[in-house]
Amino acid sequence: MTDNKTAKKRIVFCDFDGTITVNDNIIAIIKHFNPEGWEKIAEQTIAQEITIKDGVGQLFRLLPSSMQKEVIAFSIANARIREGFADFLDYCKEQQIEFYVTSGGIDFFVYPILEAFNIPRDHIYCNSSDFNGDRIEILWPNPCDEHCTNDCGMCKTTIMRRFPSEQYERIIIGDSVTDFEGAKLADVVYSRSHLTVKCKELGLSHHEYETFHDIIQSMNTERKIVQ
Ligand code: MG
Ligand code: ZN
């Protein structure tokens, strides 16, 4: 087991909203622009009466495309990066750990917010958007494969399955229930907030973090034990 583990390539799948950023951007956008009827859709989504894909799609359809500029400007200005993120990216480079962003967020805020960090575009998975119609339409270029029936919208487990566990030590970093299916597949889970609660409920082993410095420290400790 130990030998096996050291031989595998480490790969990180990192959530965006509430993980790389301190806040949840989708909720912040909708709350800020406050279109009529958003609370009901948000409640149904959180209660899992409708899928995340349906919920997020419906929420953005409440906003007219003519608000493109304001919506984008607000979502970028509103975002705050979690402490230690840039150091963590350096650490991954130095340790030859592959780093991927797996985000249920939307391209118009995910890419601009991450621009300062030099992460290659093909290492960032998120949803996209279309401002050509009357209303903002969310597009879903990363759907669930045949192994997932959750209708995730942006399917984290589908992406993880492209990196088989025989070759990779799969590490997930997240904060919410939407990271839970991925956490079940992962070898190592870094969790905070709702994801921690969910892991505890179901007895899934996890490391809690508040900043990316916590994760660096934990990864260093883990390595020492392994070697
Ligand atoms: Mg999140
Ligand atoms: Zn899925």
Coordinates of C-alpha atoms and ligand atoms in Angstrom, one line a residue:
M1 CA 0.0 0.0 0.0
T2 CA 2.7 2.4 1.0
D3 CA 4.9 1.6 -2.0
N4 CA 2.0 1.9 -4.2
K5 CA 1.1 5.3 -2.9
T6 CA 4.5 6.8 -3.4
A7 CA 4.6 5.5 -7.0
K8 CA 1.4 7.1 -8.0
K9 CA 1.2 10.6 -9.4
R10 CA -0.6 13.0 -7.1
I11 CA -3.4 15.0 -8.7
V12 CA -5.5 17.7 -7.1
F13 CA -9.1 18.5 -8.0
C14 CA -10.0 21.8 -6.5
D15 CA -13.4 23.3 -6.2
F16 CA -13.8 27.1 -6.9
D17 CA -16.8 28.7 -5.1
G18 CA -16.3 28.7 -1.4
T19 CA -12.9 26.9 -1.8
I20 CA -10.6 29.0 -3.9
T21 CA -12.8 32.0 -3.2
V22 CA -14.0 32.7 0.3
N23 CA -17.6 33.3 -0.8
D24 CA -20.1 31.5 -3.1
N25 CA -20.2 33.6 -6.2
I26 CA -23.4 32.3 -7.7
I27 CA -25.4 33.0 -4.6
A28 CA -23.7 36.4 -4.2
I29 CA -24.6 37.4 -7.8
I30 CA -28.3 36.4 -7.4
K31 CA -28.6 38.0 -4.0
H32 CA -27.1 41.2 -5.2
F33 CA -29.3 41.6 -8.3
N34 CA -32.2 40.2 -6.4
P35 CA -34.5 39.2 -9.4
E36 CA -38.1 38.3 -8.4
G37 CA -38.5 34.6 -7.5
W38 CA -34.9 33.6 -6.9
E39 CA -35.4 32.5 -3.3
K40 CA -37.8 29.7 -4.2
I41 CA -35.5 28.3 -6.8
A42 CA -32.5 28.5 -4.4
E43 CA -34.5 26.7 -1.7
Q44 CA -35.6 24.0 -4.1
T45 CA -32.0 23.5 -5.2
I46 CA -30.6 23.4 -1.7
A47 CA -33.3 20.9 -0.7
Q48 CA -32.4 18.8 -3.8
E49 CA -35.9 19.0 -5.1
I50 CA -34.4 20.1 -8.4
T51 CA -30.9 19.4 -9.7
I52 CA -28.1 21.9 -9.4
K53 CA -28.1 22.1 -13.2
D54 CA -31.8 23.0 -13.2
G55 CA -31.5 25.4 -10.3
V56 CA -28.5 27.3 -11.6
G57 CA -30.0 27.5 -15.1
Q58 CA -33.3 28.8 -13.8
L59 CA -31.6 31.4 -11.5
F60 CA -29.6 33.0 -14.3
R61 CA -32.6 32.9 -16.6
L62 CA -34.1 35.4 -14.2
L63 CA -31.5 38.0 -15.3
P64 CA -31.7 39.7 -18.7
S65 CA -28.7 39.5 -20.9
S66 CA -28.6 43.2 -21.1
M67 CA -27.2 43.2 -17.6
Q68 CA -24.0 41.3 -18.8
K69 CA -21.6 44.1 -17.9
E70 CA -22.9 44.7 -14.4
V71 CA -23.2 41.0 -13.6
I72 CA -19.6 40.3 -14.7
A73 CA -18.2 43.3 -13.1
F74 CA -20.0 42.6 -9.8
S75 CA -18.9 38.9 -9.7
I76 CA -15.3 39.7 -10.2
A77 CA -15.2 42.7 -7.8
N78 CA -17.0 40.7 -5.1
A79 CA -14.7 37.7 -5.1
R80 CA -12.0 37.2 -2.4
I81 CA -9.3 34.6 -2.7
R82 CA -8.8 32.2 0.2
E83 CA -5.5 32.7 2.0
G84 CA -2.5 30.7 0.8
F85 CA -3.9 29.8 -2.7
A86 CA -0.9 31.2 -4.6
D87 CA 1.5 29.5 -2.3
F88 CA -0.4 26.2 -2.8
L89 CA -0.1 26.5 -6.6
D90 CA 3.7 27.0 -6.1
Y91 CA 3.8 24.0 -3.8
C92 CA 2.0 21.8 -6.4
K93 CA 4.5 22.9 -9.1
E94 CA 7.4 22.3 -6.8
Q95 CA 6.1 18.8 -5.8
Q96 CA 5.0 17.9 -9.3
I97 CA 1.4 17.6 -8.2
E98 CA -1.0 18.1 -11.1
F99 CA -3.6 20.8 -10.3
Y100 CA -7.1 21.0 -11.8
V101 CA -9.9 23.4 -11.0
T102 CA -13.3 21.6 -11.0
S103 CA -15.9 24.3 -10.6
G104 CA -19.6 24.4 -10.8
G105 CA -19.2 28.2 -11.3
I106 CA -19.5 30.0 -14.6
D107 CA -16.8 31.0 -17.1
F108 CA -17.5 34.8 -16.9
F109 CA -16.2 34.9 -13.4
V110 CA -14.1 31.8 -13.0
Y111 CA -11.6 32.7 -15.7
P112 CA -11.1 36.3 -14.9
I113 CA -10.7 35.7 -11.1
L114 CA -8.1 33.0 -11.8
E115 CA -6.3 35.0 -14.5
A116 CA -3.6 36.2 -12.0
F117 CA -2.6 32.7 -11.1
N118 CA -1.4 31.4 -14.5
I119 CA -3.3 28.1 -14.4
P120 CA -3.6 26.7 -18.0
R121 CA -7.1 27.0 -19.4
D122 CA -7.3 23.2 -20.0
H123 CA -6.8 22.7 -16.3
I124 CA -9.9 24.7 -15.5
Y125 CA -13.3 23.0 -15.8
C126 CA -16.4 25.1 -15.3
N127 CA -19.8 25.9 -16.9
S128 CA -20.1 28.5 -19.7
S129 CA -22.6 31.2 -20.5
D130 CA -24.5 32.7 -23.4
F131 CA -25.6 36.4 -23.4
N132 CA -27.1 36.4 -26.9
G133 CA -30.7 35.7 -26.0
D134 CA -33.1 37.8 -23.9
R135 CA -31.9 36.1 -20.7
I136 CA -28.6 34.8 -19.4
E137 CA -28.4 31.2 -20.4
I138 CA -25.9 28.8 -18.7
L139 CA -24.3 26.2 -20.9
W140 CA -23.0 22.8 -19.7
P141 CA -19.9 21.6 -21.6
N142 CA -18.9 19.0 -18.9
P143 CA -21.9 16.8 -18.4
C144 CA -22.1 13.5 -16.4
D145 CA -20.8 10.3 -18.0
E146 CA -22.6 7.0 -17.9
H147 CA -21.5 6.4 -14.3
C148 CA -23.2 9.4 -12.9
T149 CA -26.9 9.9 -12.7
N150 CA -26.9 13.2 -10.6
D151 CA -27.3 15.6 -13.6
C152 CA -24.5 17.6 -12.0
G153 CA -24.2 20.2 -14.7
M154 CA -20.4 20.3 -14.3
C155 CA -19.7 16.7 -13.3
K156 CA -16.7 16.4 -11.0
T157 CA -16.7 12.7 -10.9
T158 CA -16.7 12.4 -14.7
I159 CA -13.5 14.4 -14.8
M160 CA -11.9 12.4 -11.9
R161 CA -12.6 9.1 -13.7
R162 CA -10.3 10.3 -16.5
F163 CA -7.4 9.9 -14.1
P164 CA -7.6 6.3 -12.9
S165 CA -6.9 5.4 -9.3
E166 CA -4.3 2.8 -10.4
Q167 CA -2.1 5.6 -11.7
Y168 CA -3.1 8.6 -9.6
E169 CA -3.4 9.5 -6.0
R170 CA -6.6 11.6 -6.3
I171 CA -6.9 14.5 -3.9
I172 CA -10.1 16.6 -3.7
I173 CA -10.4 20.0 -2.1
G174 CA -14.0 21.3 -1.5
D175 CA -16.5 22.9 0.8
S176 CA -20.0 21.7 -0.1
V177 CA -22.3 18.8 -0.8
T178 CA -21.6 19.2 -4.5
D179 CA -18.1 17.9 -3.7
F180 CA -19.3 14.9 -1.9
E181 CA -19.5 12.4 -4.8
G182 CA -16.0 13.4 -5.8
A183 CA -14.9 12.9 -2.2
K184 CA -16.1 9.3 -2.2
L185 CA -13.9 8.6 -5.2
A186 CA -10.8 10.4 -3.9
D187 CA -7.9 9.0 -2.0
V188 CA -7.5 12.1 0.1
V189 CA -10.2 14.7 1.0
Y190 CA -9.6 18.2 2.2
S191 CA -12.9 19.6 3.5
R192 CA -14.5 22.6 5.1
S193 CA -18.1 23.7 5.9
H194 CA -20.9 21.5 4.5
L195 CA -18.5 19.0 3.0
T196 CA -17.0 18.3 6.5
V197 CA -20.5 17.8 7.9
K198 CA -21.4 15.4 5.1
C199 CA -18.1 13.4 5.5
K200 CA -18.7 13.1 9.3
E201 CA -22.3 12.0 8.7
L202 CA -21.2 9.2 6.4
G203 CA -17.9 8.3 8.1
L204 CA -15.7 9.4 5.2
S205 CA -12.1 10.1 6.2
H206 CA -11.1 13.8 5.6
H207 CA -8.8 16.6 6.6
E208 CA -10.3 19.9 7.6
Y209 CA -8.8 23.1 6.4
E210 CA -9.4 26.8 6.6
T211 CA -6.6 28.1 4.4
F212 CA -4.4 26.6 1.7
H213 CA -1.5 26.9 4.1
D214 CA -3.3 24.2 6.2
I215 CA -3.4 22.0 3.2
I216 CA 0.3 22.5 2.4
Q217 CA 1.2 21.6 6.0
S218 CA -1.0 18.5 6.0
M219 CA 0.4 17.3 2.6
N220 CA 3.9 17.7 4.0
T221 CA 3.1 15.7 7.1
E222 CA 1.4 13.0 5.1
R223 CA 4.5 12.7 2.8
K224 CA 6.8 12.3 5.8
I225 CA 4.7 9.4 7.2
V226 CA 4.6 7.7 3.8
Q227 CA 8.3 7.9 3.1
Ligands
MG1 MG -17.9 25.1 -3.4
ZN2 ZN -22.4 13.9 -12.5

